[in-house]
Tab-separated table of C-alpha atoms in Angstrom:
chain	number	residue	atom	x	y	z
A	1	MET	CA	28.528	-38.452	145.875
A	2	ALA	CA	28.836	-37.128	142.387
A	3	GLY	CA	30.032	-33.565	141.754
A	4	PRO	CA	27.652	-30.813	140.276
A	5	VAL	CA	26.355	-31.171	136.758
A	6	PRO	CA	27.441	-27.976	134.586
A	7	MET	CA	24.549	-26.054	133.657
A	8	GLY	CA	25.047	-26.393	129.909
A	9	GLU	CA	24.907	-30.079	130.111
A	10	GLN	CA	21.631	-30.518	131.950
A	11	THR	CA	18.905	-32.467	129.858
A	12	THR	CA	15.879	-32.167	131.949
A	13	ALA	CA	14.423	-29.460	134.366
A	14	PRO	CA	11.344	-29.157	136.367
A	15	SER	CA	8.704	-26.668	135.022
A	16	ILE	CA	9.161	-24.805	138.386
A	17	PRO	CA	11.419	-25.290	141.117
A	18	SER	CA	10.459	-27.699	143.757
A	19	ARG	CA	12.905	-26.079	146.477
A	20	VAL	CA	14.540	-22.595	146.235
A	21	ALA	CA	17.329	-21.538	148.461
A	22	THR	CA	16.731	-17.656	149.162
A	23	VAL	CA	19.576	-15.692	150.729
A	24	SER	CA	19.178	-12.744	153.077
A	25	LEU	CA	22.426	-12.734	154.890
A	26	HIS	CA	22.337	-9.390	156.435
A	27	THR	CA	18.706	-9.239	157.810
A	28	SER	CA	16.392	-11.844	158.796
A	29	PRO	CA	12.832	-12.347	157.459
A	30	LEU	CA	11.937	-12.715	161.130
A	31	ASP	CA	12.939	-9.084	162.119
A	32	GLN	CA	10.506	-6.246	162.484
A	33	PRO	CA	10.631	-3.983	159.363
A	34	GLY	CA	11.519	-0.508	160.304
A	35	THR	CA	14.257	-1.442	162.860
A	36	GLY	CA	17.872	-1.809	162.261
A	37	ASP	CA	18.478	-2.982	158.561
A	38	ALA	CA	14.977	-4.502	158.162
A	39	GLY	CA	12.778	-2.760	155.709
A	40	GLY	CA	11.240	-3.532	152.200
A	41	LEU	CA	13.666	-6.375	151.618
A	42	ASN	CA	12.514	-8.382	154.512
A	43	VAL	CA	8.841	-7.853	153.624
A	44	TYR	CA	9.607	-8.973	150.034
A	45	VAL	CA	11.303	-12.044	151.103
A	46	VAL	CA	8.498	-13.175	153.572
A	47	GLU	CA	5.653	-12.375	151.121
A	48	VAL	CA	7.152	-14.063	148.397
A	49	ALA	CA	8.272	-17.156	150.286
A	50	ARG	CA	4.761	-17.669	151.690
A	51	ARG	CA	3.216	-17.581	148.372
A	52	MET	CA	5.543	-19.586	146.725
A	53	ALA	CA	5.110	-22.379	149.274
A	54	GLU	CA	1.381	-21.998	148.643
A	55	ARG	CA	2.245	-22.796	145.076
A	56	ASN	CA	4.323	-26.241	146.175
A	57	VAL	CA	7.512	-24.422	145.893
A	58	ALA	CA	9.352	-24.932	149.129
A	59	VAL	CA	11.800	-22.130	150.255
A	60	ASP	CA	14.631	-22.135	152.689
A	61	VAL	CA	15.801	-18.717	153.731
A	62	PHE	CA	19.457	-18.422	154.838
A	63	THR	CA	20.233	-15.576	157.052
A	64	ARG	CA	22.939	-14.929	159.435
A	65	ALA	CA	22.475	-16.076	163.190
A	66	THR	CA	22.779	-13.119	165.463
A	67	SER	CA	22.375	-15.035	168.740
A	68	PRO	CA	23.622	-18.312	170.000
A	69	ASP	CA	20.070	-18.951	171.386
A	70	LEU	CA	18.645	-18.965	167.809
A	71	PRO	CA	17.508	-22.472	166.733
A	72	PRO	CA	19.237	-23.665	163.552
A	73	VAL	CA	15.987	-23.842	161.705
A	74	VAL	CA	12.557	-21.886	162.223
A	75	GLU	CA	9.484	-22.454	160.238
A	76	LEU	CA	8.096	-19.222	159.294
A	77	ALA	CA	5.242	-20.717	157.357
A	78	PRO	CA	4.327	-24.367	156.001
A	79	GLY	CA	6.990	-24.937	153.425
A	80	VAL	CA	9.133	-22.001	154.443
A	81	ASN	CA	12.226	-22.626	156.781
A	82	VAL	CA	14.485	-19.923	158.060
A	83	ARG	CA	18.074	-21.222	158.559
A	84	HIS	CA	20.295	-19.332	160.914
A	85	VAL	CA	23.945	-19.796	159.829
A	86	PRO	CA	26.718	-18.714	162.492
A	87	ALA	CA	28.987	-16.356	160.610
A	88	GLY	CA	31.194	-13.960	162.489
A	89	PRO	CA	30.548	-12.678	166.084
A	90	TYR	CA	26.997	-12.818	167.268
A	91	GLY	CA	25.027	-9.671	167.749
A	92	HIS	CA	24.378	-6.742	165.299
A	93	LEU	CA	27.177	-6.086	162.910
A	94	ASP	CA	27.587	-3.156	160.533
A	95	LYS	CA	26.712	-4.287	156.930
A	96	ASN	CA	30.057	-2.933	155.856
A	97	THR	CA	31.921	-5.564	158.047
A	98	LEU	CA	29.693	-8.505	156.963
A	99	ALA	CA	31.992	-9.181	153.776
A	100	ASP	CA	34.626	-10.425	156.051
A	101	HIS	CA	32.471	-13.231	157.241
A	102	LEU	CA	31.116	-14.730	154.049
A	103	CYS	CA	33.135	-17.803	153.936
A	104	PRO	CA	31.668	-19.239	157.168
A	105	PHE	CA	28.227	-18.262	155.845
A	106	ILE	CA	28.917	-20.070	152.542
A	107	PHE	CA	29.984	-23.206	154.430
A	108	GLY	CA	26.915	-23.213	156.368
A	109	MET	CA	24.631	-23.140	153.223
A	110	LEU	CA	26.799	-25.993	151.622
A	111	ARG	CA	26.431	-28.104	154.912
A	112	ALA	CA	22.549	-27.575	154.803
A	113	GLU	CA	22.511	-28.762	151.259
A	114	ALA	CA	24.675	-31.722	151.892
A	115	GLN	CA	22.117	-33.224	154.382
A	116	GLY	CA	19.547	-33.486	151.793
A	117	GLU	CA	19.525	-35.783	148.725
A	118	PRO	CA	21.426	-34.708	145.699
A	119	GLY	CA	19.895	-31.712	143.745
A	120	HIS	CA	18.052	-30.661	146.982
A	121	TYR	CA	17.864	-27.039	145.804
A	122	ASP	CA	17.044	-26.413	142.078
A	123	LEU	CA	17.674	-22.548	142.115
A	124	VAL	CA	19.292	-19.682	144.328
A	125	HIS	CA	17.721	-16.314	144.816
A	126	GLY	CA	19.888	-13.735	146.476
A	127	HIS	CA	18.689	-10.432	148.075
A	128	TYR	CA	21.102	-7.486	148.327
A	129	TRP	CA	24.947	-7.721	147.077
A	130	LEU	CA	26.264	-9.489	150.252
A	131	SER	CA	23.668	-12.232	149.792
A	132	GLY	CA	24.534	-12.566	146.030
A	133	LYS	CA	28.133	-12.961	146.875
A	134	ALA	CA	27.472	-16.072	148.891
A	135	GLY	CA	24.443	-17.134	146.543
A	136	VAL	CA	26.826	-17.273	143.605
A	137	VAL	CA	29.327	-19.795	145.165
A	138	ALA	CA	26.722	-22.070	146.475
A	139	ALA	CA	24.759	-21.939	142.954
A	140	ARG	CA	28.085	-22.622	141.166
A	141	ARG	CA	28.716	-25.565	143.578
A	142	TRP	CA	25.290	-27.136	143.172
A	143	GLY	CA	25.070	-26.441	139.327
A	144	VAL	CA	21.936	-24.544	139.436
A	145	PRO	CA	20.857	-21.055	138.271
A	146	MET	CA	21.681	-17.975	140.495
A	147	VAL	CA	18.920	-15.304	140.370
A	148	GLN	CA	19.781	-11.884	142.073
A	149	SER	CA	17.796	-8.867	143.332
A	150	MET	CA	19.996	-6.034	144.111
A	151	HIS	CA	17.088	-3.986	146.061
A	152	THR	CA	19.790	-0.993	146.407
A	153	MET	CA	22.901	-0.357	144.657
A	154	ALA	CA	25.887	1.650	145.679
A	155	ARG	CA	26.653	3.590	142.659
A	156	VAL	CA	23.144	4.674	142.533
A	157	LYS	CA	22.981	5.924	146.241
A	158	ASN	CA	26.269	7.311	145.948
A	159	ALA	CA	24.938	9.465	143.028
A	160	ALA	CA	22.070	10.864	145.200
A	161	LEU	CA	23.615	11.295	148.814
A	162	ALA	CA	21.651	13.208	151.321
A	163	ALA	CA	23.697	16.172	152.920
A	164	GLY	CA	26.009	14.510	155.650
A	165	ASP	CA	25.539	11.092	154.651
A	166	ALA	CA	28.524	8.705	154.169
A	167	PRO	CA	29.048	7.119	150.635
A	168	GLU	CA	28.868	3.455	150.209
A	169	PRO	CA	32.259	1.872	150.357
A	170	GLU	CA	34.319	0.945	147.201
A	171	ALA	CA	34.349	-2.757	148.436
A	172	ARG	CA	30.626	-2.849	147.756
A	173	VAL	CA	31.003	-1.271	144.216
A	174	ARG	CA	33.401	-3.752	143.260
A	175	GLY	CA	31.283	-6.506	144.756
A	176	GLU	CA	28.307	-5.325	142.828
A	177	ASP	CA	30.478	-5.281	139.675
A	178	GLN	CA	31.392	-8.713	140.118
A	179	LEU	CA	27.870	-9.984	141.032
A	180	VAL	CA	26.330	-8.515	137.785
A	181	ARG	CA	28.727	-10.362	135.685
A	182	GLN	CA	28.275	-13.567	137.648
A	183	ALA	CA	24.529	-13.987	138.226
A	184	ASP	CA	22.577	-15.724	135.614
A	185	ARG	CA	19.478	-13.511	136.014
A	186	LEU	CA	18.987	-10.031	137.657
A	187	ILE	CA	15.520	-8.711	138.913
A	188	ALA	CA	14.781	-5.116	138.730
A	189	ASN	CA	12.087	-3.843	140.642
A	190	THR	CA	11.249	-1.147	138.111
A	191	ASP	CA	12.143	0.055	134.581
A	192	ASP	CA	14.255	2.732	136.365
A	193	GLU	CA	16.210	0.108	138.204
A	194	ALA	CA	16.822	-1.820	135.053
A	195	ARG	CA	18.337	1.242	133.292
A	196	GLN	CA	20.464	1.800	136.396
A	197	LEU	CA	21.739	-1.691	136.295
A	198	THR	CA	22.864	-1.337	132.647
A	199	GLY	CA	23.911	2.169	132.984
A	200	PHE	CA	25.889	2.067	136.313
A	201	TYR	CA	26.921	-1.648	136.133
A	202	GLY	CA	26.881	-2.758	132.295
A	203	ALA	CA	24.363	-5.403	132.821
A	204	ARG	CA	23.233	-7.138	129.594
A	205	ASN	CA	19.612	-6.408	128.826
A	206	GLU	CA	18.799	-10.082	128.253
A	207	GLN	CA	19.977	-10.808	131.763
A	208	ILE	CA	17.474	-8.460	133.380
A	209	SER	CA	13.719	-8.978	134.189
A	210	THR	CA	11.564	-6.198	135.585
A	211	ILE	CA	9.350	-7.443	138.207
A	212	PRO	CA	7.680	-5.089	140.573
A	213	PRO	CA	7.154	-6.148	144.379
A	214	GLY	CA	3.676	-6.209	145.632
A	215	VAL	CA	1.610	-5.148	148.351
A	216	ASP	CA	-0.472	-7.156	150.858
A	217	LEU	CA	-3.979	-6.336	149.782
A	218	GLU	CA	-5.734	-8.323	152.642
A	219	THR	CA	-3.935	-6.297	155.333
A	220	PHE	CA	-3.506	-2.862	153.678
A	221	THR	CA	-7.266	-1.983	152.825
A	222	PRO	CA	-9.244	1.253	153.119
A	223	GLY	CA	-11.167	1.966	156.117
A	224	PRO	CA	-12.920	4.969	158.066
A	225	ARG	CA	-10.306	7.554	158.843
A	226	ALA	CA	-12.100	8.864	162.129
A	227	ALA	CA	-11.814	5.324	163.463
A	228	ALA	CA	-8.325	4.819	162.742
A	229	LEU	CA	-7.435	8.143	164.316
A	230	ASP	CA	-9.373	6.945	167.363
A	231	ARG	CA	-7.326	3.568	167.568
A	232	ILE	CA	-4.009	5.341	167.307
A	233	GLY	CA	-4.842	7.915	169.870
A	234	LEU	CA	-5.307	11.070	167.957
A	235	PRO	CA	-8.327	13.498	168.062
A	236	ARG	CA	-10.623	13.211	164.939
A	237	ASP	CA	-9.799	16.641	163.521
A	238	ALA	CA	-5.895	15.832	163.495
A	239	GLU	CA	-4.106	16.342	160.092
A	240	LEU	CA	-1.568	13.604	160.275
A	241	LEU	CA	1.491	13.749	157.973
A	242	LEU	CA	3.009	10.470	158.191
A	243	PHE	CA	6.445	9.130	157.679
A	244	VAL	CA	7.163	5.251	157.735
A	245	GLY	CA	10.397	3.735	157.538
A	246	ARG	CA	13.883	3.204	158.715
A	247	VAL	CA	15.107	6.671	160.400
A	248	GLN	CA	18.252	7.658	158.413
A	249	ARG	CA	19.368	10.335	156.109
A	250	LEU	CA	18.785	8.344	153.107
A	251	LYS	CA	14.983	8.266	153.671
A	252	ALA	CA	14.980	11.983	154.527
A	253	PRO	CA	12.366	12.201	157.506
A	254	ASP	CA	13.971	15.496	158.100
A	255	VAL	CA	12.477	17.184	154.675
A	256	LEU	CA	9.068	16.197	156.449
A	257	ILE	CA	9.988	18.104	159.534
A	258	ARG	CA	11.260	21.067	157.657
A	259	ALA	CA	8.122	21.015	155.500
A	260	ALA	CA	5.910	20.843	158.788
A	261	ALA	CA	7.725	24.252	159.773
A	262	GLU	CA	7.245	25.703	156.517
A	263	LEU	CA	3.411	24.903	156.423
A	264	LEU	CA	2.906	26.373	159.895
A	265	GLU	CA	4.567	29.507	158.864
A	266	ARG	CA	2.227	29.684	155.959
A	267	ASP	CA	-0.825	28.834	158.181
A	268	PRO	CA	-0.503	29.174	161.924
A	269	SER	CA	-4.078	28.131	162.483
A	270	LEU	CA	-2.994	24.423	161.691
A	271	ARG	CA	-0.878	24.367	164.825
A	272	SER	CA	-3.587	22.995	166.978
A	273	ARG	CA	-4.439	20.169	164.393
A	274	LEU	CA	-1.322	19.260	162.770
A	275	VAL	CA	0.580	16.036	163.742
A	276	VAL	CA	3.832	14.903	162.205
A	277	GLY	CA	4.111	11.225	162.722
A	278	ILE	CA	7.538	9.468	162.360
A	279	VAL	CA	7.028	5.594	162.523
A	280	GLY	CA	10.231	4.051	162.420
A	281	GLY	CA	13.598	2.793	164.247
A	282	LEU	CA	17.003	4.246	163.770
A	283	SER	CA	19.042	2.564	161.076
A	284	GLY	CA	22.372	2.993	159.445
A	285	GLY	CA	23.934	6.529	160.160
A	286	GLY	CA	20.685	7.435	162.197
A	287	LYS	CA	22.203	5.045	165.008
A	288	ARG	CA	25.031	7.682	165.310
A	289	GLU	CA	23.022	10.668	165.556
A	290	PRO	CA	19.658	9.394	167.453
A	291	GLN	CA	18.744	12.920	168.592
A	292	LEU	CA	18.984	14.409	165.019
A	293	LEU	CA	15.231	14.608	164.456
A	294	THR	CA	14.116	15.726	167.783
A	295	ASP	CA	16.861	18.455	167.853
A	296	LEU	CA	15.678	19.654	164.621
A	297	ALA	CA	12.083	19.746	165.503
A	298	ARG	CA	13.118	21.671	168.625
A	299	SER	CA	15.513	24.247	166.399
A	300	LEU	CA	12.497	24.793	164.037
A	301	GLY	CA	9.928	25.210	166.723
A	302	VAL	CA	7.744	22.322	165.866
A	303	ALA	CA	8.753	19.904	168.582
A	304	ASP	CA	5.058	19.993	169.935
A	305	VAL	CA	3.784	18.568	166.623
A	306	VAL	CA	6.086	15.962	165.918
A	307	ARG	CA	5.221	12.515	167.387
A	308	MET	CA	8.035	9.716	167.244
A	309	GLU	CA	6.695	6.155	167.369
A	310	PRO	CA	8.568	2.800	167.140
A	311	PRO	CA	7.939	0.342	164.270
A	312	GLN	CA	4.489	-1.027	164.323
A	313	ASN	CA	3.032	-4.458	163.297
A	314	ARG	CA	1.238	-4.501	160.077
A	315	GLN	CA	-2.222	-4.290	161.338
A	316	ARG	CA	-1.417	-1.283	163.567
A	317	LEU	CA	0.649	0.124	160.656
A	318	ALA	CA	-2.417	0.004	158.442
A	319	ASP	CA	-4.296	2.183	160.869
A	320	TYR	CA	-1.660	4.834	160.721
A	321	TYR	CA	-1.868	5.017	156.967
A	322	ARG	CA	-5.732	5.210	157.327
A	323	ALA	CA	-5.573	7.927	159.786
A	324	ALA	CA	-3.042	10.216	157.739
A	325	THR	CA	-3.698	13.119	155.691
A	326	ALA	CA	-0.878	12.139	153.386
A	327	THR	CA	2.145	9.649	153.734
A	328	VAL	CA	5.287	11.442	152.812
A	329	VAL	CA	8.173	9.567	151.174
A	330	PRO	CA	10.846	12.150	150.634
A	331	SER	CA	13.788	9.566	150.066
A	332	TYR	CA	16.843	10.535	148.214
A	333	SER	CA	17.011	6.859	146.670
A	334	GLU	CA	14.384	3.945	146.568
A	335	SER	CA	14.547	1.098	144.649
A	336	PHE	CA	10.609	0.764	144.813
A	337	GLY	CA	8.908	2.276	147.656
A	338	LEU	CA	6.933	-0.505	149.313
A	339	VAL	CA	5.587	2.231	152.128
A	340	ALA	CA	3.972	4.314	149.247
A	341	VAL	CA	1.963	1.375	147.993
A	342	GLU	CA	0.947	0.301	151.371
A	343	SER	CA	-0.300	3.832	151.875
A	344	GLN	CA	-2.314	3.829	148.731
A	345	ALA	CA	-3.713	0.420	149.327
A	346	CYS	CA	-5.168	1.927	152.641
A	347	GLY	CA	-6.723	4.945	150.648
A	348	THR	CA	-4.463	7.565	151.722
A	349	PRO	CA	-2.503	9.545	148.900
A	350	VAL	CA	1.120	9.854	148.946
A	351	LEU	CA	3.617	12.856	148.483
A	352	ALA	CA	6.891	11.387	147.471
A	353	ALA	CA	10.195	12.350	145.658
A	354	ARG	CA	10.498	11.759	142.085
A	355	VAL	CA	13.082	9.246	142.487
A	356	GLY	CA	13.782	5.574	141.537
A	357	GLY	CA	10.979	3.198	141.873
A	358	LEU	CA	8.695	5.933	143.495
A	359	SER	CA	7.729	6.993	139.979
A	360	THR	CA	6.230	3.448	139.378
A	361	ALA	CA	4.833	3.295	143.104
A	362	VAL	CA	2.912	6.272	142.752
A	363	SER	CA	0.643	7.307	139.908
A	364	ALA	CA	1.557	11.083	139.728
A	365	GLY	CA	-1.546	13.373	139.786
A	366	VAL	CA	-3.754	10.283	140.317
A	367	SER	CA	-3.106	8.720	143.543
A	368	GLY	CA	-0.521	10.965	144.816
A	369	VAL	CA	2.034	13.742	144.044
A	370	LEU	CA	5.766	13.335	142.914
A	371	VAL	CA	8.188	16.198	144.037
A	372	ASP	CA	11.295	17.125	142.076
A	373	GLY	CA	13.916	17.517	144.607
A	374	HIS	CA	13.976	17.891	148.388
A	375	ASP	CA	13.265	21.451	149.036
A	376	PRO	CA	10.884	21.756	151.928
A	377	ARG	CA	8.800	24.615	150.655
A	378	HIS	CA	7.679	22.413	147.702
A	379	TYR	CA	6.527	19.598	150.163
A	380	ALA	CA	4.874	22.181	152.200
A	381	ALA	CA	3.014	23.691	149.231
A	382	GLU	CA	1.533	20.315	148.223
A	383	LEU	CA	0.711	19.384	151.818
A	384	HIS	CA	-1.030	22.550	152.399
A	385	ARG	CA	-3.066	22.119	149.202
A	386	MET	CA	-4.244	18.460	150.581
A	387	ILE	CA	-5.368	20.090	153.817
A	388	ALA	CA	-7.062	22.986	152.228
A	389	GLU	CA	-8.520	21.347	149.082
A	390	PRO	CA	-10.388	18.351	150.686
A	391	ALA	CA	-12.265	17.514	147.453
A	392	TRP	CA	-8.942	17.357	145.671
A	393	ARG	CA	-7.349	15.212	148.376
A	394	ALA	CA	-10.500	12.865	148.183
A	395	ARG	CA	-10.197	12.238	144.554
A	396	LEU	CA	-6.623	11.116	145.197
A	397	ALA	CA	-7.602	9.031	147.950
A	398	GLU	CA	-10.283	7.313	145.720
A	399	ALA	CA	-7.970	6.436	143.104
A	400	ALA	CA	-5.051	5.220	145.420
A	401	PRO	CA	-6.446	1.925	146.190
A	402	ARG	CA	-7.077	1.245	142.423
A	403	HIS	CA	-3.487	1.975	141.754
A	404	ALA	CA	-2.461	-0.202	144.542
A	405	ALA	CA	-4.408	-3.186	143.434
A	406	THR	CA	-2.404	-3.288	140.283
A	407	LEU	CA	0.725	-4.157	142.547
A	408	GLY	CA	-0.364	-7.324	144.536
A	409	TRP	CA	1.940	-10.016	145.481
A	410	SER	CA	0.356	-12.531	143.332
A	411	ARG	CA	1.315	-10.889	140.341
A	412	THR	CA	4.883	-10.692	141.688
A	413	VAL	CA	4.956	-14.322	142.386
A	414	ASP	CA	3.360	-15.200	138.795
A	415	GLU	CA	6.128	-13.286	137.138
A	416	LEU	CA	8.898	-14.848	139.391
A	417	LEU	CA	7.938	-18.352	138.647
A	418	ASP	CA	7.884	-17.424	134.977
A	419	LEU	CA	11.523	-16.348	135.314
A	420	TYR	CA	12.444	-19.383	137.436
A	421	ARG	CA	10.894	-21.663	134.588
A	422	ASP	CA	12.945	-19.692	132.038
A	423	ALA	CA	16.305	-19.849	134.226
A	424	LEU	CA	15.708	-23.585	134.783
A	425	THR	CA	15.208	-24.400	130.871
A	426	PRO	CA	18.244	-26.189	129.493
A	427	ARG	CA	20.217	-24.301	127.115
A	428	GLU	CA	21.156	-25.586	123.757
A	429	LEU	CA	25.061	-26.827	123.719
A	430	GLY	CA	25.760	-24.938	120.670
A	431	LEU	CA	27.194	-28.053	118.874
A	432	ALA	CA	25.397	-27.686	115.742
A	433	ALA	CA	28.300	-26.153	113.908
A	434	CYS	CA	30.705	-28.932	114.910
A	435	ARG	CA	28.570	-31.747	113.191
């Protein structure tokens, strides 16, 4: 079998790829978002892959096998296969140890490609730095472009650590430095992330394309709040302050609980109606301190209003959004903030930290409110206004779906396909000066 054709010597290329190798090493698209390491990245991979397949671009998603019982290949949707690659011990492994198992994962990718015809994959798209490290090797072996979405970056996270949170390891920082130099194209979720890629990692401007993620506008839609409250088991006069996401210090659910305590101190009459909903599973450092939020709520005297819920499927999650007075996203770092967009799509305004991609996900003063910093008193003041001024909240709620509608997945896939086409366009060999 002939070796790979160097990218500079390609003479033809399809207008769009016929088959893409998507790499999501550390978390499977089959996992429930909000549990373990599964979150917005998982949603992104699934939604993009489905819509790519609908446009006749087949997608194979490579992920690490976590159990010997998993079949080698699972069809996620017509044209989308999830390939489970054994790499290291089965079971959950800490992300910081997965770099030690990159070699068997890469070998698994190469074996899968070797079973097809030459040129089986036209392009590799990596998600998160570990996936990128594996994807670069495969892309170079196959002679195809390597496109990388970082989703989060170590230097960015380390610059905005929550109190008590551990910094990202130096091995990840070095790995991301190498990946930025090796990837053919980098995808930033927002202009802010593009600036971080250049400022923190020295990425070249011409290497970066800014393509916002989307939201499922068919599942996340507005609906009657009273009926949604009924369906999730809350009284119709409840004021639900909602947090959705992985329970870890980075996402700052403690800020919402502290804000609720401030809110009740400001207006004790709210206690009979106030509900703080924390919807999500323990993740990262949160697994080492599983009682952190319940102990905090107890110490602040608000345990009676805090309701801890496991991750929900998308239909049920949409009801939580519709039922909420506000969705609160107080993260210390967010590459985009998919939860904020889902909430707005359901007609519920968002109160979020002014960090990272949340400045794009939320239209400040129109579909929600952005807060500088993480002082619970500032969050409490805005939440009190949403409750005490229903006409103002209603204006935010009315505008929220319109803002979310500008961020549908169809737009994301349109722009990704344009990027793929450009990455596949043969480059000039630069030989004119030699003639």
